[in-house]
mmCIF file of C-alpha atoms and ligand atoms in Angstrom:
data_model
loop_
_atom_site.group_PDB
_atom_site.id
_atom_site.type_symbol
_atom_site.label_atom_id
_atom_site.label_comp_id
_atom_site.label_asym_id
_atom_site.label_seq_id
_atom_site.Cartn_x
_atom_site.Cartn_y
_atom_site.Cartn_z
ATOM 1 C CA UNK A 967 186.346 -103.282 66.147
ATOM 2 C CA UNK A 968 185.168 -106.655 68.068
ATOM 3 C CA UNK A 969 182.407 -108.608 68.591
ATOM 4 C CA UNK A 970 180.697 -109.660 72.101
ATOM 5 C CA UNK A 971 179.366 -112.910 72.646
ATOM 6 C CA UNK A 972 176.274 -112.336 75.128
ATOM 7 C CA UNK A 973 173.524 -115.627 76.112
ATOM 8 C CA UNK A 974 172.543 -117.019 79.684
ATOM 9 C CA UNK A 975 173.312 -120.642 79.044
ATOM 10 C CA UNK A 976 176.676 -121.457 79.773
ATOM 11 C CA UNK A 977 178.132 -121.513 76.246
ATOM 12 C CA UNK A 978 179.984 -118.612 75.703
ATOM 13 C CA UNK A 979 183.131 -119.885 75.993
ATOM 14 C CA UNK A 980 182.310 -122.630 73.494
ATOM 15 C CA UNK A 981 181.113 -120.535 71.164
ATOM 16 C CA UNK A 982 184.316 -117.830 71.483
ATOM 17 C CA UNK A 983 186.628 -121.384 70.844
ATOM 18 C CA UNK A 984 184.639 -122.160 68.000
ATOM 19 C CA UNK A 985 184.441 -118.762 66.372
ATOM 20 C CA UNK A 986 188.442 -118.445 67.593
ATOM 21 C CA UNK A 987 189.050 -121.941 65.085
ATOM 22 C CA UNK A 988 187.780 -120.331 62.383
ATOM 23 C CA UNK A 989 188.966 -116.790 62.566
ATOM 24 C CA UNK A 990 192.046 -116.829 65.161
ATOM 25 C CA UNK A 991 192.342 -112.660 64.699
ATOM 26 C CA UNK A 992 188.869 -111.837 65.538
ATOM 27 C CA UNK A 993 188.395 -109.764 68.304
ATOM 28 C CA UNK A 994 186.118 -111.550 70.640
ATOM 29 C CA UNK A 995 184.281 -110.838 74.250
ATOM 30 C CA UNK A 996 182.327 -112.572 76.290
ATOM 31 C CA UNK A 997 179.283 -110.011 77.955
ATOM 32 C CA UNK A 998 180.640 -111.475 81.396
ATOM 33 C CA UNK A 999 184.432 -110.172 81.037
ATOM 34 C CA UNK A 1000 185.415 -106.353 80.967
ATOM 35 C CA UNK A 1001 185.790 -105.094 78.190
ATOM 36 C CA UNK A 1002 185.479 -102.267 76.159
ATOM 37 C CA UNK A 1003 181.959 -101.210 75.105
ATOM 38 C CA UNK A 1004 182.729 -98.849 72.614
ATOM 39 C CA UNK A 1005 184.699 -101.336 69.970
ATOM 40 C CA UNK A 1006 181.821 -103.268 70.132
ATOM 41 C CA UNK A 1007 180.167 -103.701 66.426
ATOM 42 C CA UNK A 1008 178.809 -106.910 66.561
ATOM 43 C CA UNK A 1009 176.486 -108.663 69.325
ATOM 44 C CA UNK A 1010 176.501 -112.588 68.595
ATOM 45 C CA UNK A 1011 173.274 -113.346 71.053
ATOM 46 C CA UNK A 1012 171.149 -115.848 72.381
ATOM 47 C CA UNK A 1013 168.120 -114.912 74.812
ATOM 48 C CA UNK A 1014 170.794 -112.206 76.257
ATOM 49 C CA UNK A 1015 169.355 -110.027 79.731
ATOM 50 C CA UNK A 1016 167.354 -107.718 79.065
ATOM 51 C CA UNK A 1017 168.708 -104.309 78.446
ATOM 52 C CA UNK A 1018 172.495 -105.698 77.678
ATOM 53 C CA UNK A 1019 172.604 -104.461 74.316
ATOM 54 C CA UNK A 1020 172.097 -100.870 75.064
ATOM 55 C CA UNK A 1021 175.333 -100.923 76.546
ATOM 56 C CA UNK A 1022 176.943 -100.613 72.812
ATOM 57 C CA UNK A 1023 177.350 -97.029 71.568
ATOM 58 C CA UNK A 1024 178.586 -98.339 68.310
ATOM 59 C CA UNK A 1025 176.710 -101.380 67.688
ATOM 60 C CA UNK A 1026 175.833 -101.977 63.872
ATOM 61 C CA UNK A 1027 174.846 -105.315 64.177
ATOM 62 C CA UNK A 1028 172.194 -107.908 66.230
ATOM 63 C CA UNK A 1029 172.793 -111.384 64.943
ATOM 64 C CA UNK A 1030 170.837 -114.439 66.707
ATOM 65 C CA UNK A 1031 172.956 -117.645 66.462
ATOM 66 C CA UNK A 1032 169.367 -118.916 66.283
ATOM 67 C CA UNK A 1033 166.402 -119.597 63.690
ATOM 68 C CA UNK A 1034 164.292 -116.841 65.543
ATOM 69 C CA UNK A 1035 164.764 -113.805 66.787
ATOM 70 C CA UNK A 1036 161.370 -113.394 68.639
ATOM 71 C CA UNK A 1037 163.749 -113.321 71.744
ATOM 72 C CA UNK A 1038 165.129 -109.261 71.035
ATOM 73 C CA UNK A 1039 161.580 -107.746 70.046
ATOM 74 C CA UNK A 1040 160.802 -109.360 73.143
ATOM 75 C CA UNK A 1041 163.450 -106.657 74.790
ATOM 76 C CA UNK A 1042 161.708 -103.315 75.241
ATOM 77 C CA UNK A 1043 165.237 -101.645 75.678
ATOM 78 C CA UNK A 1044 167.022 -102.972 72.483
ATOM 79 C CA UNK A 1045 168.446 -100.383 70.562
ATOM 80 C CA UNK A 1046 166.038 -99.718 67.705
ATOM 81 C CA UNK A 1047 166.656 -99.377 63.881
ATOM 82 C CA UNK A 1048 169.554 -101.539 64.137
ATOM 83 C CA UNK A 1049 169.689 -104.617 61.680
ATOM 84 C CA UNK A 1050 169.148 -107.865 63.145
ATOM 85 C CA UNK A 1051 169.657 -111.543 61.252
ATOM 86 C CA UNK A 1052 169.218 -114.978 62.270
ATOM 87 C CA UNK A 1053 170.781 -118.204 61.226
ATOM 88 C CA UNK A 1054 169.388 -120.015 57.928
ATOM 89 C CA UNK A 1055 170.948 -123.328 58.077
ATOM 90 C CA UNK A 1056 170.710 -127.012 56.551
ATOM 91 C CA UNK A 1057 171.876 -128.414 59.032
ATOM 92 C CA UNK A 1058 168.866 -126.427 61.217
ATOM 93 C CA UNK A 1059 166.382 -126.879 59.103
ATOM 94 C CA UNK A 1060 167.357 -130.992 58.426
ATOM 95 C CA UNK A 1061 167.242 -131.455 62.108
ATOM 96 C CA UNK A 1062 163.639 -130.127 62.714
ATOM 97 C CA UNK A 1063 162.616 -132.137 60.103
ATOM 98 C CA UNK A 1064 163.963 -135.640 61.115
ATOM 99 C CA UNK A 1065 162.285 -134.449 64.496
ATOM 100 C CA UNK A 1066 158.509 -133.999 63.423
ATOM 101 C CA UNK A 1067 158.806 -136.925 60.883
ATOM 102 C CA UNK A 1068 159.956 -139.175 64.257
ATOM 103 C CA UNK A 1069 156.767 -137.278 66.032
ATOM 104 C CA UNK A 1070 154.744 -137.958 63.663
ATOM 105 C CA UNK A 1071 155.810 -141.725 63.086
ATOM 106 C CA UNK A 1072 155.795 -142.364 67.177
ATOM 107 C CA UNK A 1073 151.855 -141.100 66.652
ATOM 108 C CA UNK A 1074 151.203 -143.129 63.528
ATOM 109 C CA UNK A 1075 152.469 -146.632 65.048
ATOM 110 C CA UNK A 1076 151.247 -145.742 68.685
ATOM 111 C CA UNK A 1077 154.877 -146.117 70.339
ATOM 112 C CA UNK A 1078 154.189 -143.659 73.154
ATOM 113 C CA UNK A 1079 150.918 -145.547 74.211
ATOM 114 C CA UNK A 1080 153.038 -148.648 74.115
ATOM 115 C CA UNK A 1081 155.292 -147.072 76.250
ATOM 116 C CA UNK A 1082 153.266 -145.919 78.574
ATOM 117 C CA UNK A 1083 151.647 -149.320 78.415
ATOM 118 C CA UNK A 1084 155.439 -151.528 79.142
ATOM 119 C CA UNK A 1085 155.770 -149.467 82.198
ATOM 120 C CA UNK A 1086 152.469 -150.662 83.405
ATOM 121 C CA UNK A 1087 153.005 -154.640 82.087
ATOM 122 C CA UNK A 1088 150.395 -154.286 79.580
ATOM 123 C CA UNK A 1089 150.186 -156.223 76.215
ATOM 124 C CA UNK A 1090 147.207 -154.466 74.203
ATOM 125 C CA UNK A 1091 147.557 -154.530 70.230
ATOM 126 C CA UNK A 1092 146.041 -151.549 68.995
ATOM 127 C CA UNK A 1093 145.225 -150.373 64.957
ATOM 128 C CA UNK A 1094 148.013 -148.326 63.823
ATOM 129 C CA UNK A 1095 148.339 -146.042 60.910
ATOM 130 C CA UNK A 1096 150.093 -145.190 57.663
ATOM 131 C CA UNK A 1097 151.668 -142.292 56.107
ATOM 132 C CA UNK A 1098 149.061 -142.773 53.401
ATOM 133 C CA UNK A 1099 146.004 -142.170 55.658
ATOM 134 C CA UNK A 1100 147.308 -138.497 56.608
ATOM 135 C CA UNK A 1101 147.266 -135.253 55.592
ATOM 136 C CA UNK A 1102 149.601 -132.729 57.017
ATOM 137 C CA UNK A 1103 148.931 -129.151 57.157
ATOM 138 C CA UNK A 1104 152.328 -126.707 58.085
ATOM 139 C CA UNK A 1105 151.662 -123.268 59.324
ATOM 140 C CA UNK A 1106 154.493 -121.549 58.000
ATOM 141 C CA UNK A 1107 156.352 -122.388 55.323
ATOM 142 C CA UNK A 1108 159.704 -120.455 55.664
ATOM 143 C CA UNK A 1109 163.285 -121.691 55.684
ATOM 144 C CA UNK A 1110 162.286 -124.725 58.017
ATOM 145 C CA UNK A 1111 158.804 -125.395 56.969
ATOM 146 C CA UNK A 1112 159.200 -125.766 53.363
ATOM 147 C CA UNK A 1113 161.791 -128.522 53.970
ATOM 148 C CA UNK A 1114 159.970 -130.292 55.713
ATOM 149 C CA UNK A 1115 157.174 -130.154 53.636
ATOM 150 C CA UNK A 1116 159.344 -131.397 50.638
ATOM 151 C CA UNK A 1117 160.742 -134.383 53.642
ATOM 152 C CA UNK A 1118 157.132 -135.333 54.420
ATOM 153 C CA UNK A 1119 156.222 -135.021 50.307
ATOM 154 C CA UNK A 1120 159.152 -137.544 49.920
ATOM 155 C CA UNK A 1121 157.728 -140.010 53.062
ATOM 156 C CA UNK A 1122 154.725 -140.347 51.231
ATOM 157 C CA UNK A 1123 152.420 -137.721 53.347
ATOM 158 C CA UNK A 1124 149.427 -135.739 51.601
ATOM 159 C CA UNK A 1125 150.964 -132.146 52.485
ATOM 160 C CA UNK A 1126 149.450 -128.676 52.449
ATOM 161 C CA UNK A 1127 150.743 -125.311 53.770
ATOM 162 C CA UNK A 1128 149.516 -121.854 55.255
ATOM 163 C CA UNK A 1129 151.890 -119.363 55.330
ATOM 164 C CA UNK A 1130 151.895 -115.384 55.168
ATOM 165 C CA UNK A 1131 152.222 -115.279 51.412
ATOM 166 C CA UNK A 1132 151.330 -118.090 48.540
ATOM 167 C CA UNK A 1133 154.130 -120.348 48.258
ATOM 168 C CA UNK A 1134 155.047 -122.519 44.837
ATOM 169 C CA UNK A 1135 156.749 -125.800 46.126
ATOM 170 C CA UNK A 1136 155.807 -128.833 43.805
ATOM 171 C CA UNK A 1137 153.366 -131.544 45.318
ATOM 172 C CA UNK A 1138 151.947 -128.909 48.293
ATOM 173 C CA UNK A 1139 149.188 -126.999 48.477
ATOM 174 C CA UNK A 1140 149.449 -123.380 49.497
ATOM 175 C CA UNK A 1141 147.411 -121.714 51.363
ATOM 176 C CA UNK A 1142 147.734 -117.961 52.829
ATOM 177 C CA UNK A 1143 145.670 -115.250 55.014
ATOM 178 C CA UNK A 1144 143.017 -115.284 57.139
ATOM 179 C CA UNK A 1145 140.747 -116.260 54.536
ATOM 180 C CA UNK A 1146 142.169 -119.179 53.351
ATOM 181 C CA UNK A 1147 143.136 -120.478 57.141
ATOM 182 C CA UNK A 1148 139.554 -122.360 57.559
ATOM 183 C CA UNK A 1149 140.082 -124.129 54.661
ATOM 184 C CA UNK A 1150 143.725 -125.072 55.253
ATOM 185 C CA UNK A 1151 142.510 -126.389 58.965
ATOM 186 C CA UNK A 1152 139.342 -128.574 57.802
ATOM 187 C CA UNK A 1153 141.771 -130.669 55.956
ATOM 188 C CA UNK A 1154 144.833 -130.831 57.982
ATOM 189 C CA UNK A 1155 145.104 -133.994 59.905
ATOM 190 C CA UNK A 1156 148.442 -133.224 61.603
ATOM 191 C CA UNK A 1157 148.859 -130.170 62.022
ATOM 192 C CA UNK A 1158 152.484 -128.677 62.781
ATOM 193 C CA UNK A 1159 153.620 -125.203 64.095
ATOM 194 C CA UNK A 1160 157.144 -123.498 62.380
ATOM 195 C CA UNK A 1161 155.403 -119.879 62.201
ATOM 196 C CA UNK A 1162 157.582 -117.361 63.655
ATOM 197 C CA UNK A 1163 156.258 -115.375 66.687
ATOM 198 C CA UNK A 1164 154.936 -111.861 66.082
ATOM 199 C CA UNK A 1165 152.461 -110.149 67.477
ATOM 200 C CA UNK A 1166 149.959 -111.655 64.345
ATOM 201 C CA UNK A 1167 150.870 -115.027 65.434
ATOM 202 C CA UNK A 1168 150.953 -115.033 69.423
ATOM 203 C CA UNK A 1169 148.168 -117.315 71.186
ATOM 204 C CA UNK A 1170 147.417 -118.557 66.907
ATOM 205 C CA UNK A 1171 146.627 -121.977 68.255
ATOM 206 C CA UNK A 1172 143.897 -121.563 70.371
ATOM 207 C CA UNK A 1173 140.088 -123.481 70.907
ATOM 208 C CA UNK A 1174 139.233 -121.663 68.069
ATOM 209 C CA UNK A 1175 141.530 -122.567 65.688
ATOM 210 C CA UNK A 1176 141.361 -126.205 66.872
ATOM 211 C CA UNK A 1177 138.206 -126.437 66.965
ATOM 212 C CA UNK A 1178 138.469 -126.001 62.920
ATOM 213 C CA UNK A 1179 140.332 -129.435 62.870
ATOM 214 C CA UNK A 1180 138.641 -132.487 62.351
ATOM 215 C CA UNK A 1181 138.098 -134.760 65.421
ATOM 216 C CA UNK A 1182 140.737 -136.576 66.131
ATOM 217 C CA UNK A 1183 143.907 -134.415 64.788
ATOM 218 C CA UNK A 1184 147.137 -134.295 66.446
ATOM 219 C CA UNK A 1185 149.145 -131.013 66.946
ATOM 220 C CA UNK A 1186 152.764 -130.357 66.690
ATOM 221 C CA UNK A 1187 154.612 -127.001 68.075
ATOM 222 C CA UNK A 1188 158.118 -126.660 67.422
ATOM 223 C CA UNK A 1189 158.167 -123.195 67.023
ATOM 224 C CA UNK A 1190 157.362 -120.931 69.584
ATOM 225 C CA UNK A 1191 155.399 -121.572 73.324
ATOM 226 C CA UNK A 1192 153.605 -118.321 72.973
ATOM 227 C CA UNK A 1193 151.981 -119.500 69.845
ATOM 228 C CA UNK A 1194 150.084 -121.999 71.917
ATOM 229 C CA UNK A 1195 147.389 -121.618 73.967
ATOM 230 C CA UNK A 1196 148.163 -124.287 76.909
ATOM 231 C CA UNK A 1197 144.537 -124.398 78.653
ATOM 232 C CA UNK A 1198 143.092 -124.751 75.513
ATOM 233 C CA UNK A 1199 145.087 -127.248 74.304
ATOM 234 C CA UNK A 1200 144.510 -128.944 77.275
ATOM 235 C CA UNK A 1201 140.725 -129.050 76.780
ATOM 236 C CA UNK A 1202 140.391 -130.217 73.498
ATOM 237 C CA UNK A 1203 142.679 -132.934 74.109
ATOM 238 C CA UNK A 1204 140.181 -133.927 77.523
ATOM 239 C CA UNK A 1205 137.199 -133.629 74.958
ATOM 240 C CA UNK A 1206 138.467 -135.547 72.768
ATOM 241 C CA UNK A 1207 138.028 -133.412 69.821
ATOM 242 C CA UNK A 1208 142.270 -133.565 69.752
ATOM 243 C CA UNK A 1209 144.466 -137.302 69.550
ATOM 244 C CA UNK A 1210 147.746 -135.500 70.623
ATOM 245 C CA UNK A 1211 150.115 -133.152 70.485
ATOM 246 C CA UNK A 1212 153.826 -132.763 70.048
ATOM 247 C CA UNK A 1213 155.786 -130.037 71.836
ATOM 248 C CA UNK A 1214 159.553 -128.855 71.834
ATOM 249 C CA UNK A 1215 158.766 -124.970 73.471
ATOM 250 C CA UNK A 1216 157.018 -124.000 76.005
ATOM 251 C CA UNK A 1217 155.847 -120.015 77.366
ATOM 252 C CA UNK A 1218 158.829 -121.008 80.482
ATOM 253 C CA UNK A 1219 161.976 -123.025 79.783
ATOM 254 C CA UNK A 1220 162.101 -125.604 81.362
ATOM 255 C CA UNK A 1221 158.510 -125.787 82.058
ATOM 256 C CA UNK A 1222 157.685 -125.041 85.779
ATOM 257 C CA UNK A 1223 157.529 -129.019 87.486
ATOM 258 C CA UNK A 1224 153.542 -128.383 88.647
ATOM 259 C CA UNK A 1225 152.619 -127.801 84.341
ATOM 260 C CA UNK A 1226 149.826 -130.020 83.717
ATOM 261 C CA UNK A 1227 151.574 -130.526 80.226
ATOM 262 C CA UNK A 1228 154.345 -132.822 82.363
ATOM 263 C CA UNK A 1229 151.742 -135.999 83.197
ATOM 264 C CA UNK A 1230 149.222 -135.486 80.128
ATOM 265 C CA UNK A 1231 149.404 -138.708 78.596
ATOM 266 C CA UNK A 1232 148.536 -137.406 75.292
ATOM 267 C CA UNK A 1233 151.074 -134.815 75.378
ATOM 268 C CA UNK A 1234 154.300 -136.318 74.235
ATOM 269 C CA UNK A 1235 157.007 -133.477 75.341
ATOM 270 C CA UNK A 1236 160.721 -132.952 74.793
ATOM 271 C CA UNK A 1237 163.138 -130.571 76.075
ATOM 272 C CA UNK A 1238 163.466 -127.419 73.545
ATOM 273 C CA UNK A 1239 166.222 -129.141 71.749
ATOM 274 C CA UNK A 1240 164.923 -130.260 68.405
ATOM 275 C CA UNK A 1241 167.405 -127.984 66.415
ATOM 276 C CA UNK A 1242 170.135 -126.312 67.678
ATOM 277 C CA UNK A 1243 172.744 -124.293 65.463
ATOM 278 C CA UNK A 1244 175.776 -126.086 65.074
ATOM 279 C CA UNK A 1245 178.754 -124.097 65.859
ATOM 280 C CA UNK A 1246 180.914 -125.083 63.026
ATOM 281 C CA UNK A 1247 177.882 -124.608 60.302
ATOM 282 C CA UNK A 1248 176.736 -121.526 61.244
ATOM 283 C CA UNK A 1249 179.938 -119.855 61.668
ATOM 284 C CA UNK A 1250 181.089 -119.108 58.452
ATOM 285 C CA UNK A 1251 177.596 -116.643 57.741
ATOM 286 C CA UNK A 1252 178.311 -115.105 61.548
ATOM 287 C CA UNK A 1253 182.210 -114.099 60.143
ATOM 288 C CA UNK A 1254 180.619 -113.185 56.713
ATOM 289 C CA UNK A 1255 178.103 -110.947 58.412
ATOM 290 C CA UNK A 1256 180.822 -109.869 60.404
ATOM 291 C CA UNK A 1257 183.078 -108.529 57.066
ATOM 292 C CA UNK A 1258 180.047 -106.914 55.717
ATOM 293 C CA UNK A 1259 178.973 -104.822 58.542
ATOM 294 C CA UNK A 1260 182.648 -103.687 58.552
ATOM 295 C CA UNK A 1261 182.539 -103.187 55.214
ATOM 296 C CA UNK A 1262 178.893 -101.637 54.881
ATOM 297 C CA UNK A 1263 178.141 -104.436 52.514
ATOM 298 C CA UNK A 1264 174.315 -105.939 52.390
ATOM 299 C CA UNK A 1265 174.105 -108.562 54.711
ATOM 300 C CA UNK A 1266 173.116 -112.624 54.511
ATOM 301 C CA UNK A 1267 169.721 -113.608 56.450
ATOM 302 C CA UNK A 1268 168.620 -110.289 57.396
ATOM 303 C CA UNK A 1269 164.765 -109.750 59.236
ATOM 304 C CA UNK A 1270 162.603 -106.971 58.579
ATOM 305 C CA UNK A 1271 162.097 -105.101 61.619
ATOM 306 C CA UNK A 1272 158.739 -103.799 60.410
ATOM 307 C CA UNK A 1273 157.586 -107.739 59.865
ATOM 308 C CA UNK A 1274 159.784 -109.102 63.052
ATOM 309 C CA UNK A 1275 160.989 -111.884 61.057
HETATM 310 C C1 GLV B 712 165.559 -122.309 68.137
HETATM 311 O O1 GLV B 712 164.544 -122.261 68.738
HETATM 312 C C2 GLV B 712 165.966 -121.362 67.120
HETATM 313 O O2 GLV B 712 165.297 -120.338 66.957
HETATM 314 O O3 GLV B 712 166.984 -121.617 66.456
#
């Protein structure tokens, strides 16, 4: 019995150490290295080639070392019916919150426009805002989007969430389905993306939906790229109907150099590095996982595969 280690980024080997430091017995291959294909129970993955995992005759077990798992529907030739889970983490979830609050703040007290306006030798005092003045409105209020609702709650913000069913978190308002999501928009201010990506949530922010935001809101996506809709994002950010907008992912990583996103001045962009799993955190529910699908025990942070989430 052994587990395989398969992603495109370079880490395998850092991942096999850490997993090694915590569990020196456990059987562990990298996709690159031969080995055998038939011992293989467990595939410990991260945006893995496409069609690697049918390679596994006895696989019993498709664990993301990451929040989503978007990445293996996205794989027509995964082996179906097979249980997948992803990572729930504090330290995950902690980190995407620290990151929208310091989006959020930069956009409150104007800090990229001041930026922007250093490089250039410009001194131009401009109003800024407070917490107080803003309502924020999460799509998506799972295992990272409820804490950061209770962070911005804490802060001071006027918070309010949309999510696939009602939620009951003290001090936010919860809103749910397509009949609600009108509602939920006219009053969100700031409005920030942690849905996961299904095919009910692809292209979700689109003209449409933004147009249901009052003038001047700014937009946050940390979840997924193919949530957004980039022309019209674009658009109502030339109109003026949108401030700003946040983004951490993009439809292509790293986003091709001639993107428009790249020299929008009111797009303020970072690399797709908000929250990564840390090794060390997140290892002790990958070996847990591990013993249980030996063991044909229930296992921690399983998705539906009906729901793809
Ligand atoms: C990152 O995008 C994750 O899903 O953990």
């Amino acid at each position: 019995m052994a587990l395989v280690i398969i992603r495109q980024d370079g880490k395998i080997d850092f991942w096999k150490e850490a997993l090694k430091s915590q569990s020196p017995d456990l059987e562990i291959f990298s996709y690159y290295e031969d080995h055998p294909k038939e011992d293989i129970v467990m595939a410990l993955i991260w945006k893995h080639p496409e069609g690697s995992l049918s390679a596994y005759p006895n696989l019993k077990l498709i664990a993301s070392t990451g929040a989503g798992v978007d990445f293996i529907f996205e794989d027509p030739t995964r082996p179906k019916g097979i249980p997948i889970t992803r990572i729930v983490d504090t330290k995950l979830a902690d980190d995407m919150s620290e990151h929208v609050l310091a989006v959020i703040l930069a956009h409150l007290k104007n800090l990229d426009t001041y930026k922007l306006q250093q490089t250039r030798g410009i001194w131009n005092p401009m109003n800024y805002s407070r917490i107080a003045d803003f309502k924020v409105g999460i799509m998506g209020l799972g295992e990272l989007g409820s804490v950061l609702a209770n962070d911005l709650v804490r802060f001071g913000f006027r918070v309010q969430g949309w999510s696939n069913s009602r939620k009951s978190i003290d001090h936010i308002d919860s809103f749910t389905g397509e009949g609600e999501l009108s509602d939920f928009l006219s009053s969100t201010e700031i409005l920030v993306c942690l849905l996961p990506l299904t095919d009910k949530t692809i292209g979700i922010l689109n003209a449409s939906l933004f147009k249901k935001l009052p003038k001047n809101a700014f937009v946050i996506n940390v979840a997924r790229g193919g949530h957004l809709v980039d022309e019209d994002l674009i658009t109502m950010l030339d109109n003026g109907h949108l401030s700003g907008a946040g983004l951490v992912v993009y439809h292509q990583e790293p986003l091709p150099e001639s993107h428009p996103f790249w020299k929008h001045e009111k797009i303020h962009m970072t690399p797709h590095h908000a929250s990564v799993s840390d090794p060390q955190s997140v290892i002790p529910q990958i070996l847990e996982n591990y013993r249980r699908v030996l063991n044909d025990k229930p296992l921690l942070n399983e998705i539906s595969l009906d729901k793809g989430y």
